[in-house]
């Protein structure tokens, strides 16, 4: 009973994280480029605070459900197929990238925005955007690997 629930939570969490990142970077980021810089920074502060709260939840849910699935379906990490191992590796890269985004440029962004450094804040937003594009690519790669892995590996 818990394994199907873990799989459902796993799929929901990856959709929240990758879909949320895609929306934030590709849709919202492009839509508000013409908004005045100070207002854009205020909007980004509000959006990123909420986005990161949901992302933390998704990351925790992914790690917990992923470990549960590995042990319940394969008896541990020694028994996983190559495509699952590749998914796990890419997932860990996503988590590392997310942690870096949150702990370095995002932390600096909050500080620079509070101090009124609009130009510095906008540069940090660009860095966050580029790093987030990396996570979109990793996340979409995971989706392809999981969807086609049993047939390709």
PDB file of C-alpha atoms in Angstrom:
ATOM      1  CA  UNK A   1       0.000   0.000   0.000  1.00  0.00           C
ATOM      2  CA  UNK A   2       2.809   2.441   0.795  1.00  0.00           C
ATOM      3  CA  UNK A   3       4.745   1.780  -2.409  1.00  0.00           C
ATOM      4  CA  UNK A   4       1.987   3.037  -4.760  1.00  0.00           C
ATOM      5  CA  UNK A   5       1.564   6.089  -2.497  1.00  0.00           C
ATOM      6  CA  UNK A   6       5.328   6.727  -2.601  1.00  0.00           C
ATOM      7  CA  UNK A   7       5.261   6.528  -6.410  1.00  0.00           C
ATOM      8  CA  UNK A   8       2.336   8.961  -6.612  1.00  0.00           C
ATOM      9  CA  UNK A   9       4.061  11.416  -4.249  1.00  0.00           C
ATOM     10  CA  UNK A  10       7.275  11.043  -6.242  1.00  0.00           C
ATOM     11  CA  UNK A  11       5.533  11.911  -9.514  1.00  0.00           C
ATOM     12  CA  UNK A  12       3.640  14.826  -7.975  1.00  0.00           C
ATOM     13  CA  UNK A  13       6.829  16.242  -6.448  1.00  0.00           C
ATOM     14  CA  UNK A  14       8.831  16.137  -9.690  1.00  0.00           C
ATOM     15  CA  UNK A  15       5.966  17.824 -11.526  1.00  0.00           C
ATOM     16  CA  UNK A  16       5.732  20.567  -8.907  1.00  0.00           C
ATOM     17  CA  UNK A  17       9.478  21.169  -9.019  1.00  0.00           C
ATOM     18  CA  UNK A  18      10.194  20.966 -12.755  1.00  0.00           C
ATOM     19  CA  UNK A  19       6.856  22.479 -13.800  1.00  0.00           C
ATOM     20  CA  UNK A  20       7.210  25.262 -11.255  1.00  0.00           C
ATOM     21  CA  UNK A  21      10.736  26.005 -12.413  1.00  0.00           C
ATOM     22  CA  UNK A  22       9.647  26.032 -16.053  1.00  0.00           C
ATOM     23  CA  UNK A  23       6.769  28.404 -15.312  1.00  0.00           C
ATOM     24  CA  UNK A  24       8.902  30.706 -13.186  1.00  0.00           C
ATOM     25  CA  UNK A  25      11.808  30.958 -15.628  1.00  0.00           C
ATOM     26  CA  UNK A  26      10.231  30.614 -19.052  1.00  0.00           C
ATOM     27  CA  UNK A  27       6.743  32.090 -18.634  1.00  0.00           C
ATOM     28  CA  UNK A  28       6.867  34.567 -15.757  1.00  0.00           C
ATOM     29  CA  UNK A  29      10.448  35.668 -16.349  1.00  0.00           C
ATOM     30  CA  UNK A  30       9.734  36.675 -19.923  1.00  0.00           C
ATOM     31  CA  UNK A  31       6.305  38.146 -19.162  1.00  0.00           C
ATOM     32  CA  UNK A  32       7.562  40.687 -16.619  1.00  0.00           C
ATOM     33  CA  UNK A  33      10.702  41.889 -18.421  1.00  0.00           C
ATOM     34  CA  UNK A  34       9.050  45.185 -19.290  1.00  0.00           C
ATOM     35  CA  UNK A  35       7.970  45.896 -15.705  1.00  0.00           C
ATOM     36  CA  UNK A  36       9.972  48.662 -13.981  1.00  0.00           C
ATOM     37  CA  UNK A  37      13.033  47.216 -12.197  1.00  0.00           C
ATOM     38  CA  UNK A  38      12.020  47.978  -8.588  1.00  0.00           C
ATOM     39  CA  UNK A  39       8.545  46.502  -9.110  1.00  0.00           C
ATOM     40  CA  UNK A  40      10.023  43.493 -10.892  1.00  0.00           C
ATOM     41  CA  UNK A  41      12.335  42.847  -7.924  1.00  0.00           C
ATOM     42  CA  UNK A  42       9.417  43.066  -5.506  1.00  0.00           C
ATOM     43  CA  UNK A  43       7.459  40.584  -7.611  1.00  0.00           C
ATOM     44  CA  UNK A  44      10.442  38.231  -7.819  1.00  0.00           C
ATOM     45  CA  UNK A  45      10.881  38.360  -4.040  1.00  0.00           C
ATOM     46  CA  UNK A  46       7.249  37.326  -3.542  1.00  0.00           C
ATOM     47  CA  UNK A  47       7.371  34.631  -6.226  1.00  0.00           C
ATOM     48  CA  UNK A  48      10.710  33.124  -5.210  1.00  0.00           C
ATOM     49  CA  UNK A  49       9.830  33.001  -1.518  1.00  0.00           C
ATOM     50  CA  UNK A  50       6.744  30.920  -2.322  1.00  0.00           C
ATOM     51  CA  UNK A  51       8.484  28.932  -5.062  1.00  0.00           C
ATOM     52  CA  UNK A  52      11.358  27.934  -2.788  1.00  0.00           C
ATOM     53  CA  UNK A  53       8.969  26.880  -0.003  1.00  0.00           C
ATOM     54  CA  UNK A  54       7.242  24.491  -2.424  1.00  0.00           C
ATOM     55  CA  UNK A  55      10.569  23.363  -3.871  1.00  0.00           C
ATOM     56  CA  UNK A  56      11.917  22.442  -0.432  1.00  0.00           C
ATOM     57  CA  UNK A  57       8.774  20.374   0.133  1.00  0.00           C
ATOM     58  CA  UNK A  58       9.127  18.723  -3.299  1.00  0.00           C
ATOM     59  CA  UNK A  59      12.820  17.925  -2.743  1.00  0.00           C
ATOM     60  CA  UNK A  60      12.122  16.326   0.629  1.00  0.00           C
ATOM     61  CA  UNK A  61       9.206  14.375  -0.830  1.00  0.00           C
ATOM     62  CA  UNK A  62      11.350  13.208  -3.782  1.00  0.00           C
ATOM     63  CA  UNK A  63      14.244  12.071  -1.633  1.00  0.00           C
ATOM     64  CA  UNK A  64      12.042  10.234   0.874  1.00  0.00           C
ATOM     65  CA  UNK A  65       9.796   8.613  -1.722  1.00  0.00           C
ATOM     66  CA  UNK A  66      12.756   7.776  -3.971  1.00  0.00           C
ATOM     67  CA  UNK A  67      14.620   5.985  -1.203  1.00  0.00           C
ATOM     68  CA  UNK A  68      11.417   4.174  -0.203  1.00  0.00           C
ATOM     69  CA  UNK A  69      10.871   3.053  -3.793  1.00  0.00           C
ATOM     70  CA  UNK A  70      14.455   1.828  -4.197  1.00  0.00           C
ATOM     71  CA  UNK A  71      14.201  -0.352  -1.110  1.00  0.00           C
ATOM     72  CA  UNK A  72      10.640  -1.548  -1.640  1.00  0.00           C
ATOM     73  CA  UNK A  73      10.973  -2.337  -5.365  1.00  0.00           C
ATOM     74  CA  UNK A  74      14.646  -3.321  -5.708  1.00  0.00           C
ATOM     75  CA  UNK A  75      15.733  -4.310  -2.204  1.00  0.00           C
ATOM     76  CA  UNK A  76      18.280  -1.492  -2.055  1.00  0.00           C
ATOM     77  CA  UNK A  77      20.643   0.429  -4.262  1.00  0.00           C
ATOM     78  CA  UNK A  78      22.638  -2.641  -5.336  1.00  0.00           C
ATOM     79  CA  UNK A  79      19.611  -4.001  -7.213  1.00  0.00           C
ATOM     80  CA  UNK A  80      18.525  -0.965  -9.228  1.00  0.00           C
ATOM     81  CA  UNK A  81      18.586  -0.958 -13.050  1.00  0.00           C
ATOM     82  CA  UNK A  82      20.988   1.376 -14.843  1.00  0.00           C
ATOM     83  CA  UNK A  83      18.255   3.821 -15.868  1.00  0.00           C
ATOM     84  CA  UNK A  84      17.110   4.190 -12.244  1.00  0.00           C
ATOM     85  CA  UNK A  85      20.720   4.814 -11.193  1.00  0.00           C
ATOM     86  CA  UNK A  86      21.020   7.480 -13.907  1.00  0.00           C
ATOM     87  CA  UNK A  87      17.762   9.077 -12.741  1.00  0.00           C
ATOM     88  CA  UNK A  88      19.102   9.137  -9.189  1.00  0.00           C
ATOM     89  CA  UNK A  89      22.381  10.705 -10.275  1.00  0.00           C
ATOM     90  CA  UNK A  90      20.608  13.442 -12.239  1.00  0.00           C
ATOM     91  CA  UNK A  91      18.235  13.981  -9.315  1.00  0.00           C
ATOM     92  CA  UNK A  92      21.178  14.480  -6.957  1.00  0.00           C
ATOM     93  CA  UNK A  93      22.674  16.983  -9.405  1.00  0.00           C
ATOM     94  CA  UNK A  94      19.336  18.824  -9.400  1.00  0.00           C
ATOM     95  CA  UNK A  95      19.289  18.889  -5.612  1.00  0.00           C
ATOM     96  CA  UNK A  96      22.893  20.144  -5.461  1.00  0.00           C
ATOM     97  CA  UNK A  97      22.101  22.861  -8.005  1.00  0.00           C
ATOM     98  CA  UNK A  98      18.961  23.841  -6.082  1.00  0.00           C
ATOM     99  CA  UNK A  99      20.909  24.037  -2.819  1.00  0.00           C
ATOM    100  CA  UNK A 100      23.521  26.220  -4.487  1.00  0.00           C
ATOM    101  CA  UNK A 101      20.834  28.505  -5.967  1.00  0.00           C
ATOM    102  CA  UNK A 102      19.085  28.842  -2.617  1.00  0.00           C
ATOM    103  CA  UNK A 103      22.188  29.259  -0.449  1.00  0.00           C
ATOM    104  CA  UNK A 104      24.307  31.509  -2.672  1.00  0.00           C
ATOM    105  CA  UNK A 105      22.658  33.688  -5.339  1.00  0.00           C
ATOM    106  CA  UNK A 106      19.208  33.712  -3.715  1.00  0.00           C
ATOM    107  CA  UNK A 107      20.640  34.586  -0.290  1.00  0.00           C
ATOM    108  CA  UNK A 108      22.678  37.370  -1.910  1.00  0.00           C
ATOM    109  CA  UNK A 109      19.614  38.531  -3.830  1.00  0.00           C
ATOM    110  CA  UNK A 110      17.627  38.951  -0.615  1.00  0.00           C
ATOM    111  CA  UNK A 111      20.488  40.935   0.930  1.00  0.00           C
ATOM    112  CA  UNK A 112      21.058  43.137  -2.142  1.00  0.00           C
ATOM    113  CA  UNK A 113      17.352  43.814  -2.562  1.00  0.00           C
ATOM    114  CA  UNK A 114      17.039  44.871   1.088  1.00  0.00           C
ATOM    115  CA  UNK A 115      20.001  47.226   0.668  1.00  0.00           C
ATOM    116  CA  UNK A 116      18.424  48.775  -2.448  1.00  0.00           C
ATOM    117  CA  UNK A 117      21.025  47.517  -4.935  1.00  0.00           C
ATOM    118  CA  UNK A 118      18.742  47.142  -7.955  1.00  0.00           C
ATOM    119  CA  UNK A 119      21.485  46.490 -10.523  1.00  0.00           C
ATOM    120  CA  UNK A 120      23.191  43.877  -8.331  1.00  0.00           C
ATOM    121  CA  UNK A 121      19.829  42.243  -7.634  1.00  0.00           C
ATOM    122  CA  UNK A 122      19.010  42.034 -11.329  1.00  0.00           C
ATOM    123  CA  UNK A 123      22.385  40.408 -12.024  1.00  0.00           C
ATOM    124  CA  UNK A 124      21.691  37.812  -9.337  1.00  0.00           C
ATOM    125  CA  UNK A 125      18.261  37.129 -10.808  1.00  0.00           C
ATOM    126  CA  UNK A 126      19.970  36.397 -14.124  1.00  0.00           C
ATOM    127  CA  UNK A 127      22.330  33.937 -12.420  1.00  0.00           C
ATOM    128  CA  UNK A 128      19.362  32.241 -10.732  1.00  0.00           C
ATOM    129  CA  UNK A 129      17.644  32.061 -14.122  1.00  0.00           C
ATOM    130  CA  UNK A 130      20.634  30.390 -15.806  1.00  0.00           C
ATOM    131  CA  UNK A 131      21.060  27.884 -12.991  1.00  0.00           C
ATOM    132  CA  UNK A 132      17.329  27.164 -13.038  1.00  0.00           C
ATOM    133  CA  UNK A 133      17.513  26.404 -16.762  1.00  0.00           C
ATOM    134  CA  UNK A 134      20.083  23.730 -15.872  1.00  0.00           C
ATOM    135  CA  UNK A 135      17.543  22.182 -13.476  1.00  0.00           C
ATOM    136  CA  UNK A 136      14.838  22.301 -16.126  1.00  0.00           C
ATOM    137  CA  UNK A 137      17.132  20.402 -18.505  1.00  0.00           C
ATOM    138  CA  UNK A 138      18.047  17.877 -15.804  1.00  0.00           C
ATOM    139  CA  UNK A 139      14.403  17.431 -14.784  1.00  0.00           C
ATOM    140  CA  UNK A 140      13.208  16.924 -18.341  1.00  0.00           C
ATOM    141  CA  UNK A 141      16.054  14.452 -18.889  1.00  0.00           C
ATOM    142  CA  UNK A 142      14.841  12.506 -15.864  1.00  0.00           C
ATOM    143  CA  UNK A 143      11.323  12.412 -17.287  1.00  0.00           C
ATOM    144  CA  UNK A 144      12.653  11.042 -20.591  1.00  0.00           C
ATOM    145  CA  UNK A 145      14.871   8.483 -18.831  1.00  0.00           C
ATOM    146  CA  UNK A 146      12.067   7.220 -16.611  1.00  0.00           C
ATOM    147  CA  UNK A 147       9.564   7.129 -19.459  1.00  0.00           C
ATOM    148  CA  UNK A 148      11.839   5.359 -21.904  1.00  0.00           C
ATOM    149  CA  UNK A 149      14.546   3.840 -19.695  1.00  0.00           C
ATOM    150  CA  UNK A 150      13.221   0.296 -19.587  1.00  0.00           C
ATOM    151  CA  UNK A 151      13.223   0.279 -23.403  1.00  0.00           C
ATOM    152  CA  UNK A 152      16.592   1.975 -23.951  1.00  0.00           C
ATOM    153  CA  UNK A 153      18.846   0.469 -21.268  1.00  0.00           C
TER     154      UNK A 153
END
